[in-house]
mmCIF file of N, CA and C in Angstrom:
data_model
loop_
_atom_site.group_PDB
_atom_site.id
_atom_site.type_symbol
_atom_site.label_atom_id
_atom_site.label_comp_id
_atom_site.label_asym_id
_atom_site.label_seq_id
_atom_site.Cartn_x
_atom_site.Cartn_y
_atom_site.Cartn_z
ATOM 1 N N CYS A 1 30.966 49.351 -48.362
ATOM 2 C CA CYS A 1 32.000 49.029 -47.437
ATOM 3 C C CYS A 1 31.655 49.001 -45.812
ATOM 4 N N SER A 2 30.080 49.925 -45.448
ATOM 5 C CA SER A 2 29.778 49.389 -44.417
ATOM 6 C C SER A 2 29.426 48.618 -43.885
ATOM 7 N N GLY A 3 28.881 47.181 -44.564
ATOM 8 C CA GLY A 3 27.866 46.662 -43.953
ATOM 9 C C GLY A 3 28.664 45.296 -44.508
ATOM 10 N N THR A 4 27.615 44.318 -44.255
ATOM 11 C CA THR A 4 27.783 43.107 -44.865
ATOM 12 C C THR A 4 27.502 42.970 -47.224
ATOM 13 N N PRO A 5 28.785 42.366 -47.230
ATOM 14 C CA PRO A 5 28.404 42.873 -48.641
ATOM 15 C C PRO A 5 27.788 41.934 -49.161
ATOM 16 N N LEU A 6 27.504 42.217 -50.529
ATOM 17 C CA LEU A 6 26.662 41.599 -51.035
ATOM 18 C C LEU A 6 27.135 40.307 -51.519
ATOM 19 N N GLY A 7 28.153 40.127 -51.971
ATOM 20 C CA GLY A 7 28.921 38.821 -52.382
ATOM 21 C C GLY A 7 28.402 38.082 -51.112
ATOM 22 N N MET A 8 28.671 38.422 -50.094
ATOM 23 C CA MET A 8 28.884 37.658 -48.223
ATOM 24 C C MET A 8 26.988 36.959 -48.319
ATOM 25 N N ARG A 9 26.399 38.801 -48.926
ATOM 26 C CA ARG A 9 24.813 38.343 -48.231
ATOM 27 C C ARG A 9 24.135 37.338 -49.206
ATOM 28 N N ILE A 10 24.834 36.880 -50.366
ATOM 29 C CA ILE A 10 23.926 35.897 -51.904
ATOM 30 C C ILE A 10 25.277 34.542 -50.862
ATOM 31 N N SER A 11 25.563 34.317 -50.220
ATOM 32 C CA SER A 11 26.874 33.458 -50.562
ATOM 33 C C SER A 11 25.981 32.942 -49.421
ATOM 34 N N GLY A 12 25.321 34.098 -48.127
ATOM 35 C CA GLY A 12 24.656 32.842 -47.050
ATOM 36 C C GLY A 12 25.755 32.971 -45.305
ATOM 37 N N LEU A 13 26.592 33.855 -46.456
ATOM 38 C CA LEU A 13 27.386 34.612 -44.593
ATOM 39 C C LEU A 13 27.544 35.552 -44.042
ATOM 40 N N SER A 14 28.429 36.237 -43.274
ATOM 41 C CA SER A 14 28.485 37.063 -42.125
ATOM 42 C C SER A 14 29.927 37.617 -41.282
ATOM 43 N N LEU A 15 29.299 38.952 -41.349
ATOM 44 C CA LEU A 15 30.837 39.329 -40.518
ATOM 45 C C LEU A 15 30.426 39.137 -38.921
ATOM 46 N N VAL A 16 31.013 38.965 -38.513
ATOM 47 C CA VAL A 16 30.974 38.907 -36.712
ATOM 48 C C VAL A 16 32.466 38.893 -36.238
ATOM 49 N N ARG A 17 31.799 40.243 -34.735
ATOM 50 C CA ARG A 17 33.523 39.941 -33.777
ATOM 51 C C ARG A 17 33.722 39.016 -33.598
ATOM 52 N N TRP A 18 34.765 39.085 -33.523
ATOM 53 C CA TRP A 18 35.505 37.895 -33.211
ATOM 54 C C TRP A 18 35.854 36.895 -31.865
ATOM 55 N N ARG A 19 35.517 38.304 -30.743
ATOM 56 C CA ARG A 19 35.177 38.089 -29.481
ATOM 57 C C ARG A 19 33.923 37.797 -29.096
ATOM 58 N N ASP A 20 32.883 38.061 -28.986
ATOM 59 C CA ASP A 20 31.852 37.609 -28.615
ATOM 60 C C ASP A 20 30.499 36.750 -29.587
ATOM 61 N N GLY A 21 30.838 36.749 -31.082
ATOM 62 C CA GLY A 21 30.327 36.373 -32.304
ATOM 63 C C GLY A 21 29.320 36.969 -32.104
ATOM 64 N N ARG A 22 29.284 38.353 -31.786
ATOM 65 C CA ARG A 22 27.955 39.448 -32.506
ATOM 66 C C ARG A 22 28.343 39.497 -34.302
ATOM 67 N N THR A 23 27.070 40.401 -34.468
ATOM 68 C CA THR A 23 27.515 41.121 -36.133
ATOM 69 C C THR A 23 27.655 41.746 -35.696
ATOM 70 N N ALA A 24 28.848 41.910 -36.933
ATOM 71 C CA ALA A 24 30.109 43.726 -36.812
ATOM 72 C C ALA A 24 28.902 44.917 -36.913
ATOM 73 N N GLY A 25 29.811 45.296 -36.253
ATOM 74 C CA GLY A 25 28.612 46.979 -36.699
ATOM 75 C C GLY A 25 29.467 47.232 -38.219
ATOM 76 N N ARG A 26 28.759 49.070 -38.874
ATOM 77 C CA ARG A 26 29.600 49.195 -39.613
ATOM 78 C C ARG A 26 30.892 50.334 -40.159
ATOM 79 N N LEU A 27 31.159 50.565 -38.536
ATOM 80 C CA LEU A 27 32.992 51.514 -38.170
ATOM 81 C C LEU A 27 33.570 49.655 -38.834
ATOM 82 N N HIS A 28 33.235 48.773 -37.401
ATOM 83 C CA HIS A 28 33.849 47.721 -38.129
ATOM 84 C C HIS A 28 34.103 47.250 -39.771
ATOM 85 N N ALA A 29 33.232 46.577 -39.609
ATOM 86 C CA ALA A 29 33.479 46.692 -41.306
ATOM 87 C C ALA A 29 33.686 47.604 -42.144
ATOM 88 N N ALA A 30 33.786 48.773 -42.061
ATOM 89 C CA ALA A 30 34.350 49.921 -42.291
ATOM 90 C C ALA A 30 36.315 49.658 -42.638
ATOM 91 N N VAL A 31 36.765 49.410 -41.074
ATOM 92 C CA VAL A 31 37.243 49.061 -41.121
ATOM 93 C C VAL A 31 38.709 48.155 -41.243
ATOM 94 N N ARG A 32 37.711 47.269 -41.472
ATOM 95 C CA ARG A 32 38.200 44.925 -42.497
ATOM 96 C C ARG A 32 38.450 46.032 -43.765
ATOM 97 N N VAL A 33 37.576 46.645 -44.448
ATOM 98 C CA VAL A 33 37.581 47.008 -45.636
ATOM 99 C C VAL A 33 39.060 47.766 -46.156
ATOM 100 N N LEU A 34 39.216 48.687 -45.375
ATOM 101 C CA LEU A 34 39.999 49.586 -45.380
ATOM 102 C C LEU A 34 42.057 48.773 -44.328
ATOM 103 N N VAL A 35 41.759 48.099 -44.082
ATOM 104 C CA VAL A 35 42.635 47.453 -43.353
ATOM 105 C C VAL A 35 43.783 46.635 -44.569
ATOM 106 N N ALA A 36 42.515 46.120 -45.519
ATOM 107 C CA ALA A 36 42.354 44.748 -46.509
ATOM 108 C C ALA A 36 42.913 45.231 -47.770
ATOM 109 N N TRP A 37 42.320 46.515 -48.202
ATOM 110 C CA TRP A 37 42.521 47.487 -49.462
ATOM 111 C C TRP A 37 43.367 48.822 -49.363
ATOM 112 N N VAL A 38 43.648 49.166 -48.462
ATOM 113 C CA VAL A 38 44.672 50.443 -48.355
ATOM 114 C C VAL A 38 46.099 49.995 -49.088
ATOM 115 N N PRO A 39 46.181 48.531 -48.364
ATOM 116 C CA PRO A 39 47.948 48.900 -48.636
ATOM 117 C C PRO A 39 47.991 48.639 -50.971
ATOM 118 N N ALA A 40 46.792 47.510 -50.853
ATOM 119 C CA ALA A 40 47.521 47.398 -52.827
ATOM 120 C C ALA A 40 46.764 49.225 -53.253
ATOM 121 N N PHE A 41 46.178 49.722 -53.048
ATOM 122 C CA PHE A 41 45.769 51.003 -53.783
ATOM 123 C C PHE A 41 46.536 52.332 -53.148
ATOM 124 N N ALA A 42 47.410 51.713 -52.124
ATOM 125 C CA ALA A 42 48.661 53.128 -51.922
ATOM 126 C C ALA A 42 49.286 52.998 -52.914
ATOM 127 N N ALA A 43 50.121 51.379 -52.716
ATOM 128 C CA ALA A 43 51.217 50.573 -53.366
ATOM 129 C C ALA A 43 51.071 51.359 -54.786
ATOM 130 N N LEU A 44 49.866 50.543 -55.582
ATOM 131 C CA LEU A 44 49.700 51.409 -56.974
ATOM 132 C C LEU A 44 49.270 53.013 -57.306
ATOM 133 N N ALA A 45 48.799 53.456 -56.115
ATOM 134 C CA ALA A 45 48.637 55.217 -57.021
ATOM 135 C C ALA A 45 50.328 55.577 -56.934
ATOM 136 N N PHE A 46 51.336 54.759 -55.731
ATOM 137 C CA PHE A 46 52.674 54.527 -55.920
ATOM 138 C C PHE A 46 52.754 54.488 -56.885
ATOM 139 N N LEU A 47 52.388 53.434 -57.735
ATOM 140 C CA LEU A 47 53.828 53.382 -58.657
ATOM 141 C C LEU A 47 52.820 54.476 -60.098
ATOM 142 N N GLY A 48 51.382 54.854 -59.811
ATOM 143 C CA GLY A 48 50.748 55.694 -61.020
ATOM 144 C C GLY A 48 52.119 56.940 -60.743
ATOM 145 N N VAL A 49 52.019 57.526 -59.801
ATOM 146 C CA VAL A 49 52.175 59.098 -59.653
ATOM 147 C C VAL A 49 54.242 59.534 -59.757
ATOM 148 N N ALA A 50 53.934 58.031 -59.065
ATOM 149 C CA ALA A 50 55.905 58.093 -59.197
ATOM 150 C C ALA A 50 56.472 58.511 -60.765
ATOM 151 N N PRO A 51 55.870 58.540 -61.535
ATOM 152 C CA PRO A 51 57.017 58.843 -62.597
ATOM 153 C C PRO A 51 56.734 60.515 -62.712
ATOM 154 N N GLU A 52 56.228 61.502 -62.206
ATOM 155 C CA GLU A 52 55.443 62.447 -62.262
ATOM 156 C C GLU A 52 56.614 63.139 -61.624
ATOM 157 N N PHE A 53 57.482 62.605 -60.722
ATOM 158 C CA PHE A 53 58.354 63.164 -60.156
ATOM 159 C C PHE A 53 59.711 62.894 -60.292
ATOM 160 N N ASP A 54 59.496 62.557 -61.103
ATOM 161 C CA ASP A 54 60.974 61.038 -61.406
ATOM 162 C C ASP A 54 61.613 60.348 -60.341
ATOM 163 N N ALA A 55 60.743 59.298 -60.351
ATOM 164 C CA ALA A 55 61.343 58.664 -59.271
ATOM 165 C C ALA A 55 61.830 57.506 -59.532
ATOM 166 N N GLY A 56 62.190 57.087 -60.688
ATOM 167 C CA GLY A 56 63.363 57.009 -61.312
ATOM 168 C C GLY A 56 62.543 54.892 -60.867
ATOM 169 N N PRO A 57 63.383 54.330 -61.794
ATOM 170 C CA PRO A 57 62.767 52.334 -61.819
ATOM 171 C C PRO A 57 63.287 51.681 -60.463
ATOM 172 N N ALA A 58 64.395 52.146 -59.489
ATOM 173 C CA ALA A 58 64.308 51.342 -58.555
ATOM 174 C C ALA A 58 63.337 51.819 -57.982
ATOM 175 N N LEU A 59 62.420 53.415 -57.335
ATOM 176 C CA LEU A 59 61.845 54.204 -56.538
ATOM 177 C C LEU A 59 60.209 53.207 -56.867
ATOM 178 N N MET A 60 60.234 52.689 -57.841
ATOM 179 C CA MET A 60 58.845 52.134 -59.055
ATOM 180 C C MET A 60 59.414 50.724 -58.378
ATOM 181 N N ALA A 61 60.042 50.006 -58.008
ATOM 182 C CA ALA A 61 60.161 48.475 -57.791
ATOM 183 C C ALA A 61 59.868 48.248 -56.953
ATOM 184 N N PHE A 62 60.328 49.061 -55.686
ATOM 185 C CA PHE A 62 60.157 49.005 -54.323
ATOM 186 C C PHE A 62 58.823 49.075 -53.986
ATOM 187 N N ALA A 63 58.672 50.088 -54.607
ATOM 188 C CA ALA A 63 56.915 50.439 -54.487
ATOM 189 C C ALA A 63 56.260 49.085 -55.041
ATOM 190 N N LEU A 64 56.508 47.984 -56.378
ATOM 191 C CA LEU A 64 55.744 47.666 -56.488
ATOM 192 C C LEU A 64 56.361 46.131 -55.512
ATOM 193 N N GLY A 65 57.788 46.247 -55.074
ATOM 194 C CA GLY A 65 58.049 44.692 -54.281
ATOM 195 C C GLY A 65 57.134 45.078 -53.401
ATOM 196 N N LEU A 66 57.074 45.391 -52.124
ATOM 197 C CA LEU A 66 56.162 46.169 -51.018
ATOM 198 C C LEU A 66 55.048 45.366 -51.163
ATOM 199 N N ASN A 67 54.488 46.519 -52.414
ATOM 200 C CA ASN A 67 53.575 45.864 -52.381
ATOM 201 C C ASN A 67 53.493 44.069 -52.919
ATOM 202 N N LEU A 68 53.536 43.309 -53.073
ATOM 203 C CA LEU A 68 53.830 42.283 -53.447
ATOM 204 C C LEU A 68 54.197 41.019 -52.569
ATOM 205 N N LEU A 69 55.026 41.861 -51.207
ATOM 206 C CA LEU A 69 55.860 41.269 -49.941
ATOM 207 C C LEU A 69 53.754 41.560 -49.630
ATOM 208 N N VAL A 70 53.206 42.586 -49.044
ATOM 209 C CA VAL A 70 52.151 42.824 -48.055
ATOM 210 C C VAL A 70 51.540 41.305 -48.848
ATOM 211 N N PHE A 71 51.281 41.162 -50.152
ATOM 212 C CA PHE A 71 50.046 40.167 -50.662
ATOM 213 C C PHE A 71 50.114 38.584 -50.650
ATOM 214 N N ALA A 72 51.859 38.777 -50.560
ATOM 215 C CA ALA A 72 52.763 37.367 -50.463
ATOM 216 C C ALA A 72 52.435 36.367 -48.666
ATOM 217 N N GLY A 73 52.250 37.733 -47.414
ATOM 218 C CA GLY A 73 52.582 37.180 -46.542
ATOM 219 C C GLY A 73 51.459 37.495 -45.836
ATOM 220 N N ALA A 74 50.193 37.694 -46.495
ATOM 221 C CA ALA A 74 48.832 37.294 -46.021
ATOM 222 C C ALA A 74 48.809 36.003 -47.292
ATOM 223 N N LEU A 75 49.087 36.037 -48.160
ATOM 224 C CA LEU A 75 49.298 35.051 -48.631
ATOM 225 C C LEU A 75 49.086 32.951 -48.068
ATOM 226 N N LEU A 76 50.768 33.569 -47.320
ATOM 227 C CA LEU A 76 51.520 32.708 -46.571
ATOM 228 C C LEU A 76 49.991 32.545 -45.364
ATOM 229 N N MET A 77 50.489 33.169 -44.426
ATOM 230 C CA MET A 77 49.012 33.412 -44.005
ATOM 231 C C MET A 77 48.119 33.073 -44.241
ATOM 232 N N ALA A 78 47.120 32.856 -45.224
ATOM 233 C CA ALA A 78 46.158 32.700 -44.885
ATOM 234 C C ALA A 78 46.124 30.489 -45.548
ATOM 235 N N VAL A 79 47.277 30.218 -46.460
ATOM 236 C CA VAL A 79 47.975 28.618 -46.232
ATOM 237 C C VAL A 79 47.589 27.997 -44.918
ATOM 238 N N ARG A 80 48.149 29.086 -44.458
ATOM 239 C CA ARG A 80 48.840 28.763 -42.901
ATOM 240 C C ARG A 80 47.916 28.804 -41.957
ATOM 241 N N LEU A 81 46.427 29.729 -41.871
ATOM 242 C CA LEU A 81 45.481 28.613 -40.780
ATOM 243 C C LEU A 81 44.693 30.074 -41.818
ATOM 244 N N PRO A 82 43.990 29.211 -42.487
ATOM 245 C CA PRO A 82 42.678 29.557 -43.413
ATOM 246 C C PRO A 82 41.371 28.950 -42.549
ATOM 247 N N GLU A 83 41.500 29.515 -41.704
ATOM 248 C CA GLU A 83 40.394 30.059 -40.455
ATOM 249 C C GLU A 83 39.864 31.467 -40.501
ATOM 250 N N ARG A 84 40.412 32.260 -40.824
ATOM 251 C CA ARG A 84 40.549 33.085 -41.278
ATOM 252 C C ARG A 84 42.254 34.879 -40.961
ATOM 253 N N GLY A 85 41.195 35.873 -42.666
ATOM 254 C CA GLY A 85 42.306 36.449 -43.156
ATOM 255 C C GLY A 85 42.761 36.844 -42.488
ATOM 256 N N LEU A 86 44.275 37.357 -43.140
ATOM 257 C CA LEU A 86 44.829 38.661 -42.233
ATOM 258 C C LEU A 86 44.126 39.711 -41.697
ATOM 259 N N ALA A 87 43.104 40.312 -42.977
ATOM 260 C CA ALA A 87 42.189 41.622 -42.613
ATOM 261 C C ALA A 87 41.455 41.683 -40.902
ATOM 262 N N ASP A 88 41.119 39.687 -40.617
ATOM 263 C CA ASP A 88 40.120 39.401 -39.822
ATOM 264 C C ASP A 88 40.732 39.474 -39.232
ATOM 265 N N ARG A 89 41.952 39.157 -38.918
ATOM 266 C CA ARG A 89 43.223 38.867 -37.606
ATOM 267 C C ARG A 89 43.582 40.632 -37.371
ATOM 268 N N ILE A 90 44.166 41.441 -37.571
ATOM 269 C CA ILE A 90 43.491 42.593 -36.947
ATOM 270 C C ILE A 90 42.644 42.749 -37.415
ATOM 271 N N CYS A 91 41.781 43.000 -37.313
ATOM 272 C CA CYS A 91 40.220 44.435 -36.843
ATOM 273 C C CYS A 91 39.888 43.397 -36.075
ATOM 274 N N GLY A 92 40.136 42.380 -35.805
ATOM 275 C CA GLY A 92 39.322 40.688 -34.785
ATOM 276 C C GLY A 92 37.691 40.885 -35.477
ATOM 277 N N THR A 93 37.674 39.856 -36.753
ATOM 278 C CA THR A 93 36.585 39.836 -37.034
ATOM 279 C C THR A 93 36.848 38.428 -37.494
ATOM 280 N N ALA A 94 35.072 37.268 -37.966
ATOM 281 C CA ALA A 94 35.211 36.950 -38.758
ATOM 282 C C ALA A 94 34.319 36.122 -39.404
ATOM 283 N N ILE A 95 33.968 35.897 -40.678
ATOM 284 C CA ILE A 95 33.553 35.466 -41.803
ATOM 285 C C ILE A 95 32.546 34.145 -41.786
ATOM 286 N N VAL A 96 31.179 33.903 -41.324
ATOM 287 C CA VAL A 96 30.766 32.679 -41.288
ATOM 288 C C VAL A 96 29.541 32.085 -41.420
ATOM 289 N N PRO A 97 29.404 31.686 -41.490
ATOM 290 C CA PRO A 97 27.828 31.380 -42.709
ATOM 291 C C PRO A 97 26.707 32.011 -42.006
ATOM 292 N N ARG A 98 25.825 31.917 -42.238
ATOM 293 C CA ARG A 98 24.496 32.861 -41.524
ATOM 294 C C ARG A 98 23.136 32.158 -41.039
#
């Protein structure tokens, strides 16, 4: 998670900084992974622990709805602006051919 992922290397892709086109550093790559995956893991973890706190179905539905809303927003952004994903825009990175 702190470098070029194996799948990107196999595909001949590289993660670069958007501003200057230089290869993204390990910290930049790690932040991008966190931005991309934390919303999903947080919502799913909340769904997992909610029954322990007797959260009720309304709160569980809210957590699931929030997760779906984030992914729907990312999907709409990907359709509208396909050259860079949401995590890339937030972190200032881009995936390019090597």
